[in-house]
Tab-separated table of C-alpha atoms in Angstrom:
chain	number	residue	atom	x	y	z
A	1073	MET	CA	-78.825	49.025	-36.411
A	1074	ARG	CA	-75.956	50.749	-34.650
A	1075	LEU	CA	-75.196	47.683	-32.467
A	1076	GLY	CA	-75.192	45.462	-35.569
A	1077	ARG	CA	-72.664	47.750	-37.271
A	1078	LEU	CA	-70.404	47.647	-34.182
A	1079	GLY	CA	-70.590	43.853	-34.189
A	1080	VAL	CA	-69.558	43.700	-37.832
A	1081	LEU	CA	-66.624	46.071	-37.211
A	1082	SER	CA	-65.488	44.029	-34.194
A	1083	SER	CA	-65.563	40.839	-36.267
A	1084	VAL	CA	-63.596	42.476	-39.074
A	1085	PHE	CA	-60.942	43.747	-36.667
A	1086	GLY	CA	-60.829	40.354	-34.932
A	1087	PHE	CA	-60.262	38.475	-38.186
A	1088	ALA	CA	-57.682	41.039	-39.251
A	1089	PHE	CA	-55.790	40.614	-36.009
A	1090	LEU	CA	-55.864	36.815	-36.290
A	1091	PHE	CA	-54.607	36.983	-39.883
A	1092	TRP	CA	-51.832	39.373	-38.837
A	1093	ALA	CA	-50.821	37.112	-35.908
A	1094	TYR	CA	-50.836	34.026	-38.145
A	1095	ALA	CA	-48.666	35.777	-40.737
A	1096	ARG	CA	-46.214	36.998	-38.091
A	1097	LEU	CA	-45.937	33.597	-36.387
A	1098	SER	CA	-45.340	31.912	-39.733
A	1099	GLN	CA	-42.162	33.907	-40.298
A	1100	THR	CA	-38.692	32.740	-39.200
A	1101	TYR	CA	-37.019	34.221	-36.122
A	1102	VAL	CA	-33.891	33.765	-34.016
A	1103	ALA	CA	-34.312	33.465	-30.232
A	1104	GLU	CA	-31.760	33.502	-27.425
A	1105	LEU	CA	-32.158	31.033	-24.563
A	1106	HIS	CA	-30.325	31.199	-21.246
A	1107	ILE	CA	-30.218	27.712	-19.706
A	1108	PRO	CA	-28.662	27.070	-16.252
A	1109	LEU	CA	-25.907	24.448	-16.220
A	1110	ARG	CA	-25.276	22.039	-13.342
A	1111	VAL	CA	-22.449	19.482	-13.133
A	1112	GLN	CA	-23.030	16.185	-11.288
A	1113	LEU	CA	-19.904	14.460	-9.982
A	1114	PRO	CA	-19.219	11.336	-7.918
A	1115	PRO	CA	-18.939	12.195	-4.191
A	1116	GLU	CA	-15.168	11.633	-4.166
A	1117	LEU	CA	-14.450	14.175	-6.939
A	1118	ALA	CA	-14.549	17.968	-7.141
A	1119	LEU	CA	-14.055	20.616	-9.821
A	1120	ARG	CA	-10.896	22.702	-9.765
A	1121	LYS	CA	-12.619	25.668	-11.431
A	1122	MET	CA	-16.221	26.773	-11.722
A	1123	PRO	CA	-17.775	26.094	-15.151
A	1124	PRO	CA	-20.078	28.718	-16.702
A	1125	PRO	CA	-23.313	28.746	-14.695
A	1126	VAL	CA	-25.423	29.445	-17.795
A	1127	LEU	CA	-25.344	28.275	-21.424
A	1128	THR	CA	-26.482	30.819	-24.004
A	1129	VAL	CA	-28.195	29.070	-26.932
A	1130	HIS	CA	-29.298	30.785	-30.174
A	1131	VAL	CA	-32.053	28.866	-31.973
A	1132	GLN	CA	-33.922	29.500	-35.210
A	1133	GLY	CA	-37.487	28.588	-36.096
A	1134	THR	CA	-40.883	29.914	-37.012
A	1135	GLY	CA	-42.867	31.948	-34.568
A	1136	TRP	CA	-45.111	28.937	-33.939
A	1137	GLN	CA	-42.140	26.667	-33.186
A	1138	LEU	CA	-40.505	29.188	-30.873
A	1139	LEU	CA	-43.801	29.763	-29.082
A	1140	VAL	CA	-44.211	26.025	-28.450
A	1141	LEU	CA	-40.576	25.858	-27.304
A	1142	GLU	CA	-41.055	28.688	-24.824
A	1143	LEU	CA	-44.328	27.391	-23.415
A	1144	TRP	CA	-43.785	23.617	-23.222
A	1145	GLU	CA	-40.438	22.345	-24.491
A	1146	ARG	CA	-37.873	24.818	-23.147
A	1147	PRO	CA	-35.227	23.020	-21.028
A	1148	ARG	CA	-35.219	24.464	-17.517
A	1149	GLU	CA	-31.745	23.158	-16.668
A	1150	GLY	CA	-28.857	21.332	-18.285
A	1151	VAL	CA	-27.407	18.578	-16.084
A	1152	LEU	CA	-23.927	17.393	-17.073
A	1153	ALA	CA	-23.323	14.051	-15.349
A	1154	VAL	CA	-19.695	12.897	-15.075
A	1155	SER	CA	-19.839	9.314	-13.813
A	1156	GLU	CA	-16.630	7.663	-15.011
A	1157	ALA	CA	-13.604	9.806	-14.176
A	1158	GLN	CA	-10.611	9.731	-11.844
A	1159	GLU	CA	-8.780	12.214	-9.671
A	1160	GLY	CA	-6.576	14.492	-11.791
A	1161	ALA	CA	-8.484	13.790	-15.005
A	1162	THR	CA	-9.483	16.435	-17.547
A	1163	VAL	CA	-12.879	15.931	-19.169
A	1164	GLY	CA	-13.719	17.687	-22.436
A	1165	VAL	CA	-17.323	18.357	-23.403
A	1166	GLY	CA	-18.004	19.289	-27.043
A	1167	ARG	CA	-20.880	20.872	-28.929
A	1168	GLN	CA	-22.597	17.599	-29.795
A	1169	HIS	CA	-22.538	16.514	-26.161
A	1170	LEU	CA	-24.041	19.840	-25.100
A	1171	MET	CA	-26.807	19.541	-27.716
A	1172	ARG	CA	-27.732	16.067	-26.437
A	1173	LEU	CA	-27.596	17.444	-22.922
A	1174	LEU	CA	-30.073	20.251	-23.684
A	1175	SER	CA	-32.526	17.975	-25.598
A	1176	LEU	CA	-33.962	20.791	-27.676
A	1177	PRO	CA	-36.855	19.875	-30.023
A	1178	THR	CA	-35.837	18.982	-33.590
A	1179	ALA	CA	-38.304	21.528	-34.987
A	1180	VAL	CA	-35.880	24.372	-34.145
A	1181	THR	CA	-32.336	24.767	-35.459
A	1182	VAL	CA	-29.479	25.371	-33.008
A	1183	LEU	CA	-27.233	28.109	-34.435
A	1184	HIS	CA	-24.790	28.793	-31.614
A	1185	ILE	CA	-24.027	27.584	-28.086
A	1186	VAL	CA	-21.904	29.852	-25.890
A	1187	PRO	CA	-19.636	28.363	-24.740
A	1188	ASP	CA	-19.717	25.496	-27.234
A	1189	THR	CA	-17.013	23.468	-25.443
A	1190	LEU	CA	-16.247	22.881	-21.768
A	1191	THR	CA	-13.122	21.623	-20.018
A	1192	LEU	CA	-13.594	20.106	-16.551
A	1193	CYS	CA	-10.503	19.604	-14.379
A	1194	LEU	CA	-11.174	17.106	-11.586
A	1195	GLU	CA	-9.525	16.766	-8.183
A	1196	ARG	CA	-10.073	14.706	-5.074
A	1197	ALA	CA	-12.892	16.175	-3.000
A	1198	LEU	CA	-11.970	17.376	0.492
A	1199	ARG	CA	-14.396	18.398	3.192
A	1200	LYS	CA	-14.498	21.248	5.671
A	1201	ARG	CA	-16.950	22.201	8.416
A	1202	LEU	CA	-18.025	25.841	8.164
A	1203	PRO	CA	-20.379	27.974	10.277
A	1204	VAL	CA	-23.585	29.441	8.903
A	1205	MET	CA	-23.530	33.232	9.237
A	1206	PRO	CA	-27.109	34.514	9.664
A	1207	ALA	CA	-26.467	37.714	7.687
A	1208	VAL	CA	-30.144	38.594	7.316
A	1209	GLN	CA	-32.097	41.806	7.689
A	1210	VAL	CA	-35.434	41.535	9.485
A	1211	GLU	CA	-38.008	44.150	8.515
A	1212	LEU	CA	-39.662	45.106	11.800
A	1213	PRO	CA	-42.905	46.968	12.480
A	1214	SER	CA	-42.544	50.191	14.427
A	1215	GLY	CA	-41.879	49.632	18.134
A	1216	PHE	CA	-40.595	46.039	17.802
A	1217	ARG	CA	-37.190	44.375	18.083
A	1218	VAL	CA	-35.686	40.982	17.290
A	1219	ALA	CA	-35.823	38.933	20.494
A	1220	GLN	CA	-34.315	35.729	19.065
A	1221	LEU	CA	-32.653	34.692	15.818
A	1222	ARG	CA	-31.914	30.956	15.600
A	1223	VAL	CA	-30.194	29.060	12.783
A	1224	GLU	CA	-30.472	25.261	12.385
A	1225	PRO	CA	-27.997	23.773	11.710
A	1226	GLU	CA	-25.349	26.221	12.885
A	1227	SER	CA	-22.692	24.655	10.620
A	1228	VAL	CA	-22.576	22.561	7.439
A	1229	THR	CA	-20.087	20.330	5.628
A	1230	VAL	CA	-18.570	21.808	2.485
A	1231	TRP	CA	-17.052	19.507	-0.172
A	1232	GLY	CA	-14.685	20.795	-2.839
A	1233	ALA	CA	-11.155	21.057	-4.176
A	1234	ARG	CA	-8.390	22.185	-1.816
A	1235	GLU	CA	-7.963	25.616	-3.443
A	1236	ALA	CA	-11.670	26.407	-3.182
A	1237	LEU	CA	-11.965	25.328	0.459
A	1238	THR	CA	-9.003	27.428	1.618
A	1239	THR	CA	-10.789	30.626	0.533
A	1240	LEU	CA	-13.984	29.919	2.505
A	1241	ALA	CA	-14.610	30.877	6.124
A	1242	ALA	CA	-18.426	30.675	6.302
A	1243	VAL	CA	-21.609	30.079	4.311
A	1244	PHE	CA	-24.609	32.401	4.084
A	1245	PRO	CA	-28.379	32.228	3.511
A	1246	ALA	CA	-29.331	33.018	-0.075
A	1247	GLU	CA	-32.223	35.195	1.134
A	1248	THR	CA	-31.161	38.148	3.260
A	1249	HIS	CA	-34.415	40.080	3.742
A	1250	LEU	CA	-37.103	38.639	6.027
A	1251	VAL	CA	-40.518	40.143	6.723
A	1252	PRO	CA	-42.355	38.521	9.669
A	1253	SER	CA	-46.142	38.468	9.342
A	1254	GLY	CA	-46.550	37.832	13.069
A	1255	TRP	CA	-44.428	37.626	16.199
A	1256	GLU	CA	-42.635	34.511	14.913
A	1257	LEU	CA	-41.219	33.501	11.528
A	1258	THR	CA	-39.651	30.188	10.452
A	1259	ARG	CA	-38.306	29.692	6.942
A	1260	GLU	CA	-36.054	27.232	5.121
A	1261	ILE	CA	-33.545	29.071	2.939
A	1262	PRO	CA	-30.912	27.718	0.517
A	1263	LEU	CA	-27.278	28.270	1.454
A	1264	VAL	CA	-24.646	29.928	-0.725
A	1265	VAL	CA	-20.973	30.819	-0.497
A	1266	ALA	CA	-19.637	34.347	-0.865
A	1267	ALA	CA	-18.021	33.686	-4.278
A	1268	PRO	CA	-19.005	31.407	-7.193
A	1269	LEU	CA	-16.877	28.399	-6.270
A	1270	PRO	CA	-17.300	24.737	-7.333
A	1271	VAL	CA	-18.276	23.404	-3.898
A	1272	ARG	CA	-21.089	21.204	-2.566
A	1273	LEU	CA	-22.918	21.915	0.699
A	1274	GLU	CA	-24.414	19.230	2.953
A	1275	PRO	CA	-27.052	20.149	3.920
A	1276	ASN	CA	-27.634	22.879	1.372
A	1277	ARG	CA	-30.551	24.512	3.222
A	1278	VAL	CA	-30.890	26.109	6.642
A	1279	ARG	CA	-33.882	26.773	8.893
A	1280	ILE	CA	-34.012	30.326	10.257
A	1281	SER	CA	-36.394	31.126	13.123
A	1282	VAL	CA	-37.068	34.725	14.147
A	1283	ARG	CA	-39.046	35.905	17.161
A	1284	ILE	CA	-39.880	39.577	17.654
A	1285	GLU	CA	-41.159	41.412	20.729
A	1286	PRO	CA	-42.329	44.919	21.593
A	1287	GLU	CA	-39.564	47.354	22.475
A	1288	ALA	CA	-39.455	48.536	26.078
A	1289	GLU	CA	-37.526	51.043	28.182
A	1290	ARG	CA	-36.572	51.010	31.825
A	1291	VAL	CA	-34.574	52.963	34.397
A	1292	LEU	CA	-32.055	51.081	36.564
A	1293	GLU	CA	-30.929	52.674	39.812
A	1294	ASP	CA	-27.711	52.340	41.835
A	1295	VAL	CA	-25.479	50.696	39.232
A	1296	PRO	CA	-21.991	50.627	40.836
A	1297	VAL	CA	-18.865	52.155	39.290
A	1298	GLU	CA	-15.569	50.209	39.277
A	1299	ILE	CA	-11.990	51.324	38.762
A	1300	ALA	CA	-9.863	48.917	36.741
A	1301	PRO	CA	-7.423	47.586	37.661
A	1302	ALA	CA	-8.837	47.247	41.171
A	1303	PHE	CA	-5.614	48.122	43.044
A	1304	LEU	CA	-5.866	51.713	41.741
A	1305	GLY	CA	-9.266	52.143	43.359
A	1306	SER	CA	-7.726	53.111	46.690
A	1307	LYS	CA	-5.755	55.945	45.079
A	1308	TYR	CA	-8.721	57.870	43.691
A	1309	VAL	CA	-11.978	59.303	44.964
A	1310	VAL	CA	-14.800	59.075	42.404
A	1311	VAL	CA	-18.114	60.900	42.778
A	1312	PRO	CA	-20.714	59.498	42.487
A	1313	ARG	CA	-19.982	55.782	42.833
A	1314	ARG	CA	-23.450	54.683	41.698
A	1315	LEU	CA	-25.261	55.768	38.538
A	1316	ARG	CA	-28.698	55.698	36.991
A	1317	LEU	CA	-29.120	54.048	33.562
A	1318	TRP	CA	-31.879	54.389	30.971
A	1319	VAL	CA	-31.951	51.198	28.912
A	1320	ARG	CA	-33.883	49.947	25.888
A	1321	GLY	CA	-34.460	46.420	24.560
A	1322	THR	CA	-37.112	43.748	24.068
A	1323	LEU	CA	-39.861	43.558	26.671
A	1324	THR	CA	-38.809	40.177	28.125
A	1325	GLN	CA	-35.154	41.156	28.293
A	1326	VAL	CA	-35.727	44.564	29.857
A	1327	LEU	CA	-37.999	43.192	32.590
A	1328	ALA	CA	-35.344	40.655	33.620
A	1329	LEU	CA	-32.466	43.165	33.914
A	1330	THR	CA	-30.743	43.942	37.222
A	1331	PRO	CA	-27.848	46.316	38.035
A	1332	ARG	CA	-25.528	43.283	38.129
A	1333	ASP	CA	-26.054	42.780	34.392
A	1334	PHE	CA	-24.103	46.000	33.709
A	1335	ARG	CA	-20.499	46.900	34.320
A	1336	ILE	CA	-19.507	50.556	34.568
A	1337	THR	CA	-15.737	51.032	34.703
A	1338	LEU	CA	-13.148	53.781	34.834
A	1339	SER	CA	-9.722	53.021	33.400
A	1340	GLY	CA	-6.966	53.579	35.938
A	1341	VAL	CA	-4.624	54.466	33.085
A	1342	THR	CA	-7.049	57.178	31.942
A	1343	LEU	CA	-7.237	58.592	35.470
A	1344	MET	CA	-3.444	58.804	35.693
A	1345	GLN	CA	-3.149	60.556	32.332
A	1346	ASP	CA	-6.152	62.883	32.634
A	1347	THR	CA	-5.774	66.242	34.383
A	1348	SER	CA	-9.295	67.657	33.999
A	1349	GLY	CA	-10.841	65.871	36.995
A	1350	VAL	CA	-13.819	64.833	34.860
A	1351	VAL	CA	-14.082	61.478	33.103
A	1352	VAL	CA	-16.739	59.590	31.096
A	1353	PRO	CA	-17.173	55.962	32.223
A	1354	GLN	CA	-17.255	52.907	29.971
A	1355	ILE	CA	-20.418	50.769	30.027
A	1356	GLN	CA	-20.698	47.082	29.210
A	1357	SER	CA	-24.283	45.893	28.741
A	1358	PRO	CA	-25.923	42.569	27.785
A	1359	GLY	CA	-26.283	41.814	24.085
A	1360	GLY	CA	-29.298	43.480	22.496
A	1361	VAL	CA	-29.638	46.063	25.293
A	1362	GLU	CA	-29.026	49.735	24.507
A	1363	VAL	CA	-28.014	52.266	27.152
A	1364	PHE	CA	-29.352	55.537	25.765
A	1365	ARG	CA	-28.920	57.770	28.811
A	1366	LEU	CA	-26.581	57.951	31.788
A	1367	GLU	CA	-27.011	60.109	34.872
A	1368	PRO	CA	-24.753	61.825	35.564
A	1369	PRO	CA	-23.101	61.639	32.112
A	1370	ALA	CA	-19.616	62.204	33.573
A	1371	LEU	CA	-17.894	61.587	36.922
A	1372	LEU	CA	-15.674	63.738	39.097
A	1373	TYR	CA	-12.482	62.317	40.543
A	1374	TRP	CA	-9.370	63.339	42.417
A	1375	GLN	CA	-6.335	61.561	43.756
A	1376	GLN	CA	-6.122	60.868	47.454
A	1377	GLU	CA	-3.122	62.223	49.286
């Protein structure tokens, strides 16, 4: 008896909900759509200024019509193709053209398009070769380091108007945070420029390969000390002339290190200006290698008579 009563109540609530949903969806609403805009030009032409990247469209319809629009008929992108134009031309695009471009279903009413007109100023397209800057952050597990970061291709061709190209020095991957699931990661990433400029990239994607390795430490003995410039070396006595270095890097790199890979120098100018008799040397190490300890940390010196 109790289960039968619960079933009746569930059916009543179910029918009530369906009636409420039907009544709500039968009413008229206004929805706001944000539709990306892309301009297609002949290869020899470029835009002087960047058009709005997104069109904001306000449409009116019943809840049913807007639901169908959102699920199946919503335009994912508006492509404005300019096929017949010349260098220096100005192309105007009005509201009616934009409505045909968006191809919205006739069941809904378009109230506003923002912007509702576009002006495209065309110039001759120039090209420029720019490097790809791998400005990415690799999320590493504890105790690991980046052993290799490779970008293919290392440079791309950028097409655009003269004013836009003069402001660009490099292009960048659109994705800047990488998380390797193993010791190696390879991913194709779209390329972007630092500012929203009307340019075209060829190719517009880059392949980034990352290899990580365990971090390792090592002690290097008898690394020689130099005085620069060399002709001042005979004027000073430096003690000691060989040092011990504690270094850190990837396992492969650390195992291959020798004392010749490091350069420890004392500036002759510093020795002539200093009067304390104690000086801290300068260390040049291979890329990716960290010197985290030096023994002794400072050197004694005096001038020979």
